[in-house]
């Protein structure tokens, strides 16, 4: 083991995924010296095992589905996907799981990268154990930001360890198509990976403990996705729990609570996430290892004046784009506090407050059909005590939808706070609706009055004309 080295920085960032990169970008832009510690690949989960590879897998699946709905084109795309080409395209977008480009970017902003496992070992102190056995003690003059993300949470099931199940990582990085695939779960990862692998040739069986898919969204979204999956050949079983799993002569056998035995070549568990905080030395600063970090709207950990929890670790919104938003807020807040300047602007929607985490979180589910939502669902708004009205529109009634695809099926819902006459939630489900969601996000985050939205004229004939139909329906109720 080499001699212990101690170095001081203004800011230390634990984790070099998109969240940690954005914190470092903001603190370096403010002139603060910044160290970034990463134990795996610079770029994190999103770049190599989540957002980028999963969307690279799904893009040709969705493009083919759309093309099959277009007269004059559908006959040209009736054949199977070129799966090796799709997987090669996925590998390109993960840079073949090499992080040279991301390291170059980090170096370009002037941050100092430490490869190894970083742990808190005291107030404003991080000890990094490198692969070479060396130990470096880093101290922070102003802040330590924990940006280590989350990992797949596996259930405590008899026989699971010996099965070597897939998690989201294996599902997005696999190089062979299993003949039969069981997917356990009904959330975003489950439905996206079921969509992809069914299209690649797997016989997918989706086992869902709850009553439907995408339970955190409007019910019609999960219903449309389930219908499409079944039409594609997948089996969707709701109200079903897995009680045990074994692998017998290479075959996975899942036993359900109803006593059914379901066989497959692989099994994917997409049943939630857990914070990567179990081996970070949280106990050295009075926090519980393995816990989510409770933070305020500046992303500073409750009870601390130097520790920040940014991204998945705070459990506010487990989405890459939302974590990057938090990182911009946190980095700006760290810089402002370090400068000793004026008091921070922490009022709602202020420069140092991550208000969107509560009021305007957007999300797109890249299935066929796509689902896109922002803000509160009707059920969430009512549970929060808002006086709201929901209006629903059949997306197929919009001219742009009919032009986009024959037999277009979709639905839109707008939830309006009656007292303030502002939109607090929007959900779209249908082909290509992912590109509609930012307009809804602006309406929700901007708290744009309904009266002003009448003057935001959608171009004809686009699917965005659904906004006019929603406003008309609200007016006429």
CSV table of C-alpha atoms in Angstrom, one decimal:
chain,number,residue,atom,x,y,z
A,1,UNK,CA,0.0,0.0,0.0
A,2,UNK,CA,1.3,3.4,-0.9
A,3,UNK,CA,1.6,6.3,1.5
A,4,UNK,CA,-1.6,8.1,2.4
A,5,UNK,CA,-2.0,11.4,0.6
A,6,UNK,CA,-4.1,14.3,1.8
A,7,UNK,CA,-5.4,17.0,-0.6
A,8,UNK,CA,-7.8,19.9,0.0
A,9,UNK,CA,-10.5,21.1,-2.5
A,10,UNK,CA,-13.4,23.5,-2.3
A,11,UNK,CA,-15.8,20.8,-3.3
A,12,UNK,CA,-15.8,17.0,-3.4
A,13,UNK,CA,-18.3,15.1,-5.6
A,14,UNK,CA,-18.9,11.4,-4.9
A,15,UNK,CA,-20.1,9.8,-8.1
A,16,UNK,CA,-19.4,10.8,-11.7
A,17,UNK,CA,-22.7,10.1,-13.4
A,18,UNK,CA,-24.7,12.8,-15.0
A,19,UNK,CA,-25.7,14.3,-11.6
A,20,UNK,CA,-22.1,14.4,-10.3
A,21,UNK,CA,-20.9,15.8,-13.6
A,22,UNK,CA,-23.4,18.6,-13.5
A,23,UNK,CA,-22.6,19.5,-9.9
A,24,UNK,CA,-18.9,19.7,-10.9
A,25,UNK,CA,-19.7,21.7,-13.9
A,26,UNK,CA,-21.5,24.4,-11.9
A,27,UNK,CA,-18.9,24.5,-9.1
A,28,UNK,CA,-16.0,24.7,-11.6
A,29,UNK,CA,-17.9,27.5,-13.5
A,30,UNK,CA,-18.0,29.4,-10.2
A,31,UNK,CA,-14.2,29.0,-9.8
A,32,UNK,CA,-14.3,26.4,-7.1
A,33,UNK,CA,-11.7,23.6,-7.1
A,34,UNK,CA,-13.5,20.3,-7.5
A,35,UNK,CA,-12.6,16.7,-7.0
A,36,UNK,CA,-14.8,13.9,-8.5
A,37,UNK,CA,-14.6,10.4,-7.2
A,38,UNK,CA,-15.9,7.4,-9.2
A,39,UNK,CA,-15.7,3.7,-8.6
A,40,UNK,CA,-17.0,2.5,-12.0
A,41,UNK,CA,-17.3,4.4,-15.3
A,42,UNK,CA,-17.4,8.2,-15.6
A,43,UNK,CA,-20.9,8.8,-17.0
A,44,UNK,CA,-22.7,6.6,-14.6
A,45,UNK,CA,-25.7,4.4,-14.8
A,46,UNK,CA,-27.5,6.5,-17.4
A,47,UNK,CA,-24.8,6.4,-19.9
A,48,UNK,CA,-24.0,2.6,-19.8
A,49,UNK,CA,-26.9,0.7,-18.3
A,50,UNK,CA,-30.0,2.8,-18.3
A,51,UNK,CA,-31.2,5.8,-20.4
A,52,UNK,CA,-28.8,5.6,-23.4
A,53,UNK,CA,-28.7,1.9,-24.0
A,54,UNK,CA,-32.4,1.3,-23.3
A,55,UNK,CA,-33.4,4.0,-25.7
A,56,UNK,CA,-31.0,2.8,-28.3
A,57,UNK,CA,-32.7,-0.6,-28.0
A,58,UNK,CA,-36.2,0.8,-28.2
A,59,UNK,CA,-35.8,3.3,-31.0
A,60,UNK,CA,-35.9,0.8,-33.9
A,61,UNK,CA,-38.8,-1.1,-32.2
A,62,UNK,CA,-40.9,2.1,-32.0
A,63,UNK,CA,-39.8,3.3,-35.5
A,64,UNK,CA,-40.9,0.0,-37.0
A,65,UNK,CA,-44.2,0.1,-35.2
A,66,UNK,CA,-44.9,3.6,-36.4
A,67,UNK,CA,-43.9,2.7,-40.0
A,68,UNK,CA,-46.3,-0.2,-40.0
A,69,UNK,CA,-49.1,2.3,-39.5
A,70,UNK,CA,-48.2,4.4,-42.5
A,71,UNK,CA,-49.8,3.6,-45.9
A,72,UNK,CA,-47.3,3.0,-48.6
A,73,UNK,CA,-44.6,2.0,-46.1
A,74,UNK,CA,-46.1,-0.8,-44.0
A,75,UNK,CA,-45.3,-3.5,-46.5
A,76,UNK,CA,-41.7,-2.6,-46.6
A,77,UNK,CA,-41.2,-3.1,-42.8
A,78,UNK,CA,-43.0,-6.4,-42.2
A,79,UNK,CA,-39.9,-8.4,-41.6
A,80,UNK,CA,-38.0,-8.9,-38.4
A,81,UNK,CA,-35.6,-6.5,-36.9
A,82,UNK,CA,-31.9,-6.9,-37.6
A,83,UNK,CA,-31.2,-7.6,-33.9
A,84,UNK,CA,-27.3,-7.8,-34.3
A,85,UNK,CA,-27.5,-4.3,-35.9
A,86,UNK,CA,-29.7,-3.0,-33.1
A,87,UNK,CA,-27.3,-4.4,-30.4
A,88,UNK,CA,-24.3,-2.9,-32.2
A,89,UNK,CA,-26.1,0.5,-32.3
A,90,UNK,CA,-26.6,0.1,-28.5
A,91,UNK,CA,-23.0,-0.7,-28.1
A,92,UNK,CA,-22.0,2.5,-30.0
A,93,UNK,CA,-24.2,4.6,-27.7
A,94,UNK,CA,-22.5,3.1,-24.6
A,95,UNK,CA,-19.0,3.7,-26.2
A,96,UNK,CA,-18.6,-0.1,-25.8
A,97,UNK,CA,-18.6,0.6,-22.0
A,98,UNK,CA,-15.5,2.7,-22.2
A,99,UNK,CA,-15.5,6.2,-20.6
A,100,UNK,CA,-12.7,7.9,-22.4
A,101,UNK,CA,-14.9,10.6,-23.8
A,102,UNK,CA,-16.6,11.4,-20.5
A,103,UNK,CA,-13.2,11.6,-18.8
A,104,UNK,CA,-12.0,14.0,-21.4
A,105,UNK,CA,-15.0,16.2,-20.8
A,106,UNK,CA,-14.4,16.1,-17.0
A,107,UNK,CA,-10.8,17.1,-17.5
A,108,UNK,CA,-11.9,19.8,-19.9
A,109,UNK,CA,-13.9,21.6,-17.1
A,110,UNK,CA,-10.9,21.4,-14.8
A,111,UNK,CA,-12.2,18.9,-12.3
A,112,UNK,CA,-9.9,16.4,-10.8
A,113,UNK,CA,-10.9,12.8,-11.2
A,114,UNK,CA,-10.1,10.1,-8.6
A,115,UNK,CA,-10.8,6.5,-9.5
A,116,UNK,CA,-11.7,4.3,-6.6
A,117,UNK,CA,-14.2,3.9,-3.8
A,118,UNK,CA,-14.8,7.0,-1.8
A,119,UNK,CA,-16.2,7.0,1.7
A,120,UNK,CA,-16.9,9.7,4.2
A,121,UNK,CA,-14.5,9.5,7.1
A,122,UNK,CA,-15.5,12.6,9.0
A,123,UNK,CA,-16.8,16.1,8.5
A,124,UNK,CA,-15.9,17.4,5.1
A,125,UNK,CA,-13.5,14.4,4.6
A,126,UNK,CA,-13.5,11.7,2.0
A,127,UNK,CA,-11.1,8.8,1.9
A,128,UNK,CA,-10.6,7.2,-1.5
A,129,UNK,CA,-9.3,3.7,-1.9
A,130,UNK,CA,-7.8,3.2,-5.4
A,131,UNK,CA,-7.6,0.0,-7.3
A,132,UNK,CA,-3.8,0.2,-6.8
A,133,UNK,CA,-4.3,-0.1,-3.0
A,134,UNK,CA,-3.4,3.6,-2.5
A,135,UNK,CA,-5.4,5.7,-0.1
A,136,UNK,CA,-6.0,9.4,-0.5
A,137,UNK,CA,-7.7,11.6,2.0
A,138,UNK,CA,-9.6,14.5,0.4
A,139,UNK,CA,-10.9,17.4,2.4
A,140,UNK,CA,-13.6,19.9,1.3
A,141,UNK,CA,-13.5,23.5,2.3
A,142,UNK,CA,-17.1,24.1,1.4
A,143,UNK,CA,-19.1,21.0,0.4
A,144,UNK,CA,-19.3,17.3,-0.3
A,145,UNK,CA,-22.0,16.3,-2.7
A,146,UNK,CA,-23.2,12.6,-2.6
A,147,UNK,CA,-24.3,11.8,-6.2
A,148,UNK,CA,-23.9,8.0,-6.1
A,149,UNK,CA,-27.4,7.2,-7.5
A,150,UNK,CA,-29.4,4.1,-7.0
A,151,UNK,CA,-29.2,0.4,-7.8
A,152,UNK,CA,-31.8,-2.3,-8.7
A,153,UNK,CA,-33.5,-3.6,-5.6
A,154,UNK,CA,-34.1,-7.4,-5.6
A,155,UNK,CA,-36.8,-9.0,-3.5
A,156,UNK,CA,-35.9,-11.5,-0.8
A,157,UNK,CA,-37.1,-14.7,-2.6
A,158,UNK,CA,-36.1,-18.3,-2.0
A,159,UNK,CA,-33.6,-19.5,-4.6
A,160,UNK,CA,-33.0,-16.1,-6.2
A,161,UNK,CA,-29.3,-15.9,-5.6
A,162,UNK,CA,-28.6,-19.1,-7.6
A,163,UNK,CA,-30.7,-18.0,-10.5
A,164,UNK,CA,-28.5,-15.0,-11.4
A,165,UNK,CA,-31.5,-12.9,-12.4
A,166,UNK,CA,-31.4,-10.0,-14.8
A,167,UNK,CA,-31.7,-6.5,-13.4
A,168,UNK,CA,-31.9,-3.3,-15.5
A,169,UNK,CA,-28.2,-3.6,-16.1
A,170,UNK,CA,-28.3,-7.0,-17.7
A,171,UNK,CA,-31.5,-6.2,-19.6
A,172,UNK,CA,-29.9,-3.2,-21.3
A,173,UNK,CA,-26.4,-4.8,-21.9
A,174,UNK,CA,-27.3,-8.4,-22.9
A,175,UNK,CA,-25.8,-9.6,-26.2
A,176,UNK,CA,-28.1,-12.7,-26.7
A,177,UNK,CA,-31.8,-12.8,-27.1
A,178,UNK,CA,-33.4,-15.3,-24.7
A,179,UNK,CA,-36.1,-17.5,-26.2
A,180,UNK,CA,-38.4,-16.9,-23.2
A,181,UNK,CA,-38.1,-14.0,-20.8
A,182,UNK,CA,-40.1,-13.4,-17.6
A,183,UNK,CA,-40.3,-9.8,-16.5
A,184,UNK,CA,-41.3,-9.2,-12.9
A,185,UNK,CA,-42.7,-5.7,-12.3
A,186,UNK,CA,-45.1,-3.3,-13.9
A,187,UNK,CA,-43.2,0.0,-13.8
A,188,UNK,CA,-41.2,1.9,-16.4
A,189,UNK,CA,-38.2,-0.5,-16.6
A,190,UNK,CA,-40.5,-3.5,-16.8
A,191,UNK,CA,-42.7,-2.2,-19.7
A,192,UNK,CA,-39.8,-0.7,-21.7
A,193,UNK,CA,-37.7,-3.9,-21.5
A,194,UNK,CA,-40.7,-6.1,-22.2
A,195,UNK,CA,-41.4,-4.0,-25.3
A,196,UNK,CA,-37.8,-4.3,-26.5
A,197,UNK,CA,-37.1,-8.0,-26.0
A,198,UNK,CA,-40.5,-9.1,-27.3
A,199,UNK,CA,-39.7,-7.2,-30.5
A,200,UNK,CA,-36.3,-8.9,-30.6
A,201,UNK,CA,-37.9,-12.3,-30.6
A,202,UNK,CA,-38.3,-13.3,-26.9
A,203,UNK,CA,-41.6,-14.7,-25.7
A,204,UNK,CA,-42.2,-12.3,-22.8
A,205,UNK,CA,-44.3,-13.0,-19.8
A,206,UNK,CA,-44.9,-9.9,-17.6
A,207,UNK,CA,-45.8,-10.7,-14.0
A,208,UNK,CA,-47.3,-7.7,-12.2
A,209,UNK,CA,-48.2,-7.7,-8.5
A,210,UNK,CA,-50.6,-4.8,-8.8
A,211,UNK,CA,-53.8,-4.3,-10.8
A,212,UNK,CA,-52.1,-2.7,-13.9
A,213,UNK,CA,-49.0,-1.3,-15.5
A,214,UNK,CA,-47.5,2.1,-14.8
A,215,UNK,CA,-49.3,2.4,-11.5
A,216,UNK,CA,-48.0,5.9,-10.7
A,217,UNK,CA,-49.5,7.4,-13.9
A,218,UNK,CA,-53.1,7.9,-15.1
A,219,UNK,CA,-54.8,4.5,-15.4
A,220,UNK,CA,-55.4,4.8,-19.1
A,221,UNK,CA,-51.7,4.9,-19.8
A,222,UNK,CA,-51.0,1.5,-18.4
A,223,UNK,CA,-54.1,0.1,-20.0
A,224,UNK,CA,-53.0,1.2,-23.5
A,225,UNK,CA,-49.4,-0.2,-23.0
A,226,UNK,CA,-50.8,-3.5,-21.7
A,227,UNK,CA,-53.1,-3.8,-24.7
A,228,UNK,CA,-50.2,-3.1,-27.1
A,229,UNK,CA,-47.9,-5.6,-25.4
A,230,UNK,CA,-50.5,-8.3,-25.7
A,231,UNK,CA,-51.1,-7.5,-29.3
A,232,UNK,CA,-47.3,-7.9,-29.9
A,233,UNK,CA,-47.4,-11.4,-28.4
A,234,UNK,CA,-46.4,-10.8,-24.8
A,235,UNK,CA,-48.4,-12.2,-21.9
A,236,UNK,CA,-49.4,-9.8,-19.2
A,237,UNK,CA,-50.6,-11.2,-15.9
A,238,UNK,CA,-51.7,-8.7,-13.3
A,239,UNK,CA,-52.4,-9.5,-9.6
A,240,UNK,CA,-49.6,-12.0,-9.7
A,241,UNK,CA,-46.7,-12.3,-7.2
A,242,UNK,CA,-43.6,-14.5,-7.5
A,243,UNK,CA,-43.1,-16.6,-4.4
A,244,UNK,CA,-39.9,-18.5,-5.5
A,245,UNK,CA,-37.4,-18.9,-8.3
A,246,UNK,CA,-35.1,-21.7,-9.3
A,247,UNK,CA,-32.9,-22.5,-12.2
A,248,UNK,CA,-33.1,-26.2,-13.3
A,249,UNK,CA,-30.8,-27.4,-16.0
A,250,UNK,CA,-30.5,-23.9,-17.3
A,251,UNK,CA,-34.2,-23.2,-17.3
A,252,UNK,CA,-35.6,-20.6,-14.9
A,253,UNK,CA,-38.8,-21.7,-13.0
A,254,UNK,CA,-40.8,-19.0,-11.3
A,255,UNK,CA,-43.6,-20.1,-9.0
A,256,UNK,CA,-46.5,-17.7,-8.5
A,257,UNK,CA,-48.7,-17.1,-5.4
A,258,UNK,CA,-51.4,-19.0,-7.3
A,259,UNK,CA,-49.2,-22.0,-7.6
A,260,UNK,CA,-48.4,-21.7,-11.3
A,261,UNK,CA,-44.9,-22.7,-12.6
A,262,UNK,CA,-43.7,-20.5,-15.4
A,263,UNK,CA,-40.5,-21.5,-17.3
A,264,UNK,CA,-38.1,-19.2,-19.1
A,265,UNK,CA,-34.5,-18.8,-20.2
A,266,UNK,CA,-34.0,-15.6,-18.2
A,267,UNK,CA,-35.9,-13.6,-15.6
A,268,UNK,CA,-35.7,-9.8,-15.2
A,269,UNK,CA,-36.7,-8.3,-11.8
A,270,UNK,CA,-37.7,-4.6,-12.3
A,271,UNK,CA,-39.2,-4.2,-8.8
A,272,UNK,CA,-37.7,-0.9,-7.6
A,273,UNK,CA,-34.5,0.9,-6.7
A,274,UNK,CA,-32.3,1.3,-3.6
A,275,UNK,CA,-29.9,4.1,-2.8
A,276,UNK,CA,-26.2,3.5,-3.3
A,277,UNK,CA,-25.4,4.7,0.2
A,278,UNK,CA,-24.7,1.5,2.0
A,279,UNK,CA,-20.9,1.7,1.8
A,280,UNK,CA,-20.3,5.4,1.9
A,281,UNK,CA,-19.3,5.9,5.5
A,282,UNK,CA,-22.5,7.7,6.4
A,283,UNK,CA,-22.2,6.5,9.9
A,284,UNK,CA,-19.1,8.7,10.3
A,285,UNK,CA,-21.3,11.8,10.1
A,286,UNK,CA,-24.2,10.5,12.1
A,287,UNK,CA,-26.3,9.1,9.2
A,288,UNK,CA,-27.7,5.6,8.6
A,289,UNK,CA,-25.8,3.5,6.0
A,290,UNK,CA,-28.0,2.4,3.1
A,291,UNK,CA,-30.6,5.1,3.7
A,292,UNK,CA,-32.1,7.7,1.4
A,293,UNK,CA,-30.7,11.2,2.2
A,294,UNK,CA,-33.3,13.7,3.4
A,295,UNK,CA,-32.5,17.1,1.9
A,296,UNK,CA,-34.0,20.6,1.6
A,297,UNK,CA,-34.8,22.4,-1.6
A,298,UNK,CA,-31.2,23.4,-2.1
A,299,UNK,CA,-30.3,19.7,-1.9
A,300,UNK,CA,-28.4,20.1,1.4
A,301,UNK,CA,-28.8,17.2,3.8
A,302,UNK,CA,-31.0,18.0,6.7
A,303,UNK,CA,-29.0,19.0,9.8
A,304,UNK,CA,-25.8,19.7,7.8
A,305,UNK,CA,-24.2,22.8,6.6
A,306,UNK,CA,-21.8,21.1,4.1
A,307,UNK,CA,-23.2,17.7,2.9
A,308,UNK,CA,-25.5,17.5,-0.1
A,309,UNK,CA,-27.5,14.6,-1.5
A,310,UNK,CA,-28.2,15.1,-5.2
A,311,UNK,CA,-30.1,12.8,-7.6
A,312,UNK,CA,-31.5,9.4,-6.9
A,313,UNK,CA,-29.9,9.3,-3.4
A,314,UNK,CA,-32.5,11.7,-2.1
A,315,UNK,CA,-35.5,9.8,-3.5
A,316,UNK,CA,-37.2,13.0,-4.7
A,317,UNK,CA,-37.5,12.0,-8.3
A,318,UNK,CA,-35.5,9.1,-9.7
A,319,UNK,CA,-35.0,10.4,-13.2
A,320,UNK,CA,-31.7,11.4,-14.9
A,321,UNK,CA,-33.1,14.7,-16.2
A,322,UNK,CA,-34.5,15.6,-12.8
A,323,UNK,CA,-31.2,14.7,-11.1
A,324,UNK,CA,-29.3,16.9,-13.5
A,325,UNK,CA,-31.8,19.7,-12.6
A,326,UNK,CA,-31.1,19.1,-9.0
A,327,UNK,CA,-27.4,19.2,-9.7
A,328,UNK,CA,-27.7,22.6,-11.4
A,329,UNK,CA,-29.6,23.9,-8.3
A,330,UNK,CA,-27.1,22.3,-5.8
A,331,UNK,CA,-24.0,23.5,-7.7
A,332,UNK,CA,-25.3,27.0,-7.8
A,333,UNK,CA,-26.3,26.9,-4.1
A,334,UNK,CA,-22.9,25.6,-3.1
A,335,UNK,CA,-21.2,28.4,-5.1
A,336,UNK,CA,-23.4,31.0,-3.6
A,337,UNK,CA,-22.8,29.9,-0.1
A,338,UNK,CA,-19.0,29.6,-0.7
A,339,UNK,CA,-18.9,33.2,-2.0
A,340,UNK,CA,-20.4,34.5,1.2
A,341,UNK,CA,-22.7,36.8,-0.9
A,342,UNK,CA,-26.4,37.6,-0.5
A,343,UNK,CA,-28.8,35.2,1.1
A,344,UNK,CA,-29.9,32.4,-1.2
A,345,UNK,CA,-33.2,32.6,-3.2
A,346,UNK,CA,-35.0,29.6,-1.8
A,347,UNK,CA,-38.6,30.7,-2.4
A,348,UNK,CA,-40.6,28.5,-4.7
A,349,UNK,CA,-39.1,28.6,-8.2
A,350,UNK,CA,-36.2,30.5,-6.9
A,351,UNK,CA,-32.6,30.2,-8.3
A,352,UNK,CA,-31.6,28.0,-5.4
A,353,UNK,CA,-34.7,25.8,-4.9
A,354,UNK,CA,-35.5,22.6,-6.7
A,355,UNK,CA,-39.3,23.3,-6.7
A,356,UNK,CA,-39.9,21.3,-9.9
A,357,UNK,CA,-39.2,18.1,-7.9
A,358,UNK,CA,-42.6,18.6,-6.2
A,359,UNK,CA,-44.6,20.4,-8.9
A,360,UNK,CA,-43.4,19.7,-12.4
A,361,UNK,CA,-41.5,16.4,-12.9
A,362,UNK,CA,-41.7,15.2,-16.5
A,363,UNK,CA,-41.3,11.7,-17.6
A,364,UNK,CA,-41.5,9.7,-20.9
A,365,UNK,CA,-42.0,6.0,-21.1
A,366,UNK,CA,-40.6,4.8,-24.4
A,367,UNK,CA,-43.0,2.0,-25.1
A,368,UNK,CA,-45.4,1.5,-28.1
A,369,UNK,CA,-47.5,3.6,-27.5
A,370,UNK,CA,-45.4,6.1,-25.7
A,371,UNK,CA,-46.5,7.6,-22.4
A,372,UNK,CA,-45.6,11.1,-21.3
A,373,UNK,CA,-46.6,12.9,-18.1
A,374,UNK,CA,-45.8,15.9,-16.0
A,375,UNK,CA,-47.0,17.2,-12.7
A,376,UNK,CA,-49.9,15.6,-10.8
A,377,UNK,CA,-52.2,12.9,-11.9
A,378,UNK,CA,-55.9,13.4,-11.1
A,379,UNK,CA,-55.6,11.0,-8.1
A,380,UNK,CA,-52.5,12.7,-6.8
A,381,UNK,CA,-54.0,16.2,-7.1
A,382,UNK,CA,-57.2,15.1,-5.2
A,383,UNK,CA,-55.2,13.3,-2.5
A,384,UNK,CA,-53.2,16.6,-2.0
A,385,UNK,CA,-56.4,18.4,-1.4
A,386,UNK,CA,-56.5,20.5,-4.6
A,387,UNK,CA,-59.8,21.5,-6.1
A,388,UNK,CA,-59.3,20.2,-9.6
A,389,UNK,CA,-61.1,19.3,-12.8
A,390,UNK,CA,-59.8,16.8,-15.3
A,391,UNK,CA,-60.5,16.9,-19.0
A,392,UNK,CA,-59.9,14.0,-21.4
A,393,UNK,CA,-59.4,14.0,-25.1
A,394,UNK,CA,-59.2,11.1,-27.6
A,395,UNK,CA,-55.9,11.9,-29.4
A,396,UNK,CA,-57.2,10.2,-32.5
A,397,UNK,CA,-59.6,13.1,-32.9
A,398,UNK,CA,-56.8,15.4,-33.7
A,399,UNK,CA,-56.0,15.7,-37.5
A,400,UNK,CA,-52.3,15.4,-36.9
A,401,UNK,CA,-52.7,12.1,-35.2
A,402,UNK,CA,-54.6,10.6,-38.2
A,403,UNK,CA,-51.9,11.8,-40.5
A,404,UNK,CA,-49.2,10.4,-38.3
A,405,UNK,CA,-50.5,6.9,-38.3
A,406,UNK,CA,-53.5,4.9,-39.5
A,407,UNK,CA,-55.5,3.6,-36.6
A,408,UNK,CA,-53.9,6.0,-34.1
A,409,UNK,CA,-54.9,5.1,-30.6
A,410,UNK,CA,-54.2,7.5,-27.7
A,411,UNK,CA,-55.6,9.7,-25.0
A,412,UNK,CA,-54.7,13.0,-23.3
A,413,UNK,CA,-55.7,14.3,-19.9
A,414,UNK,CA,-55.2,17.8,-18.5
A,415,UNK,CA,-55.7,18.4,-14.7
A,416,UNK,CA,-56.6,22.0,-13.8
A,417,UNK,CA,-56.5,23.7,-10.4
A,418,UNK,CA,-59.9,25.3,-10.5
A,419,UNK,CA,-59.1,28.0,-7.9
A,420,UNK,CA,-56.0,29.3,-9.7
A,421,UNK,CA,-57.1,28.4,-13.3
A,422,UNK,CA,-53.7,26.8,-14.0
A,423,UNK,CA,-52.7,23.4,-15.3
A,424,UNK,CA,-51.1,21.2,-12.6
A,425,UNK,CA,-50.8,17.9,-14.5
A,426,UNK,CA,-50.9,16.5,-18.1
A,427,UNK,CA,-50.6,13.0,-19.4
A,428,UNK,CA,-50.4,11.9,-23.0
A,429,UNK,CA,-50.5,8.3,-24.2
A,430,UNK,CA,-50.0,7.5,-27.9
A,431,UNK,CA,-47.5,7.2,-30.6
A,432,UNK,CA,-44.8,10.0,-30.6
A,433,UNK,CA,-46.3,11.8,-27.6
A,434,UNK,CA,-42.8,12.1,-25.9
A,435,UNK,CA,-42.2,15.2,-28.0
A,436,UNK,CA,-45.4,16.8,-26.7
A,437,UNK,CA,-44.4,16.7,-23.1
A,438,UNK,CA,-42.1,19.8,-22.9
A,439,UNK,CA,-45.0,22.1,-23.9
A,440,UNK,CA,-46.9,20.6,-20.9
A,441,UNK,CA,-43.9,21.0,-18.6
A,442,UNK,CA,-43.7,24.7,-19.5
A,443,UNK,CA,-47.4,25.2,-18.8
A,444,UNK,CA,-47.1,23.4,-15.4
A,445,UNK,CA,-43.8,24.9,-14.3
A,446,UNK,CA,-44.7,28.3,-15.5
A,447,UNK,CA,-48.2,28.2,-13.9
A,448,UNK,CA,-49.5,29.6,-17.2
A,449,UNK,CA,-53.1,30.8,-16.7
A,450,UNK,CA,-55.7,29.0,-18.8
A,451,UNK,CA,-56.7,32.3,-20.3
A,452,UNK,CA,-53.2,32.8,-21.6
A,453,UNK,CA,-52.9,29.3,-23.0
A,454,UNK,CA,-55.7,30.2,-25.4
A,455,UNK,CA,-53.2,32.4,-27.1
A,456,UNK,CA,-50.6,29.7,-27.6
A,457,UNK,CA,-51.8,28.6,-31.0
A,458,UNK,CA,-50.8,25.1,-32.1
A,459,UNK,CA,-49.7,24.6,-35.6
A,460,UNK,CA,-52.1,22.8,-38.0
A,461,UNK,CA,-52.0,19.9,-38.6
A,462,UNK,CA,-49.9,18.6,-35.8
A,463,UNK,CA,-50.6,16.4,-32.8
A,464,UNK,CA,-50.0,19.4,-30.6
A,465,UNK,CA,-53.5,20.6,-31.6
A,466,UNK,CA,-54.6,18.4,-28.7
A,467,UNK,CA,-53.9,21.5,-26.6
A,468,UNK,CA,-56.7,23.3,-28.3
A,469,UNK,CA,-59.1,20.4,-27.9
A,470,UNK,CA,-58.2,20.2,-24.1
A,471,UNK,CA,-58.8,23.9,-23.6
A,472,UNK,CA,-62.1,23.7,-25.5
A,473,UNK,CA,-63.2,20.7,-23.4
A,474,UNK,CA,-62.3,22.5,-20.2
A,475,UNK,CA,-64.3,25.6,-21.3
A,476,UNK,CA,-67.4,23.6,-22.3
A,477,UNK,CA,-67.6,21.5,-19.1
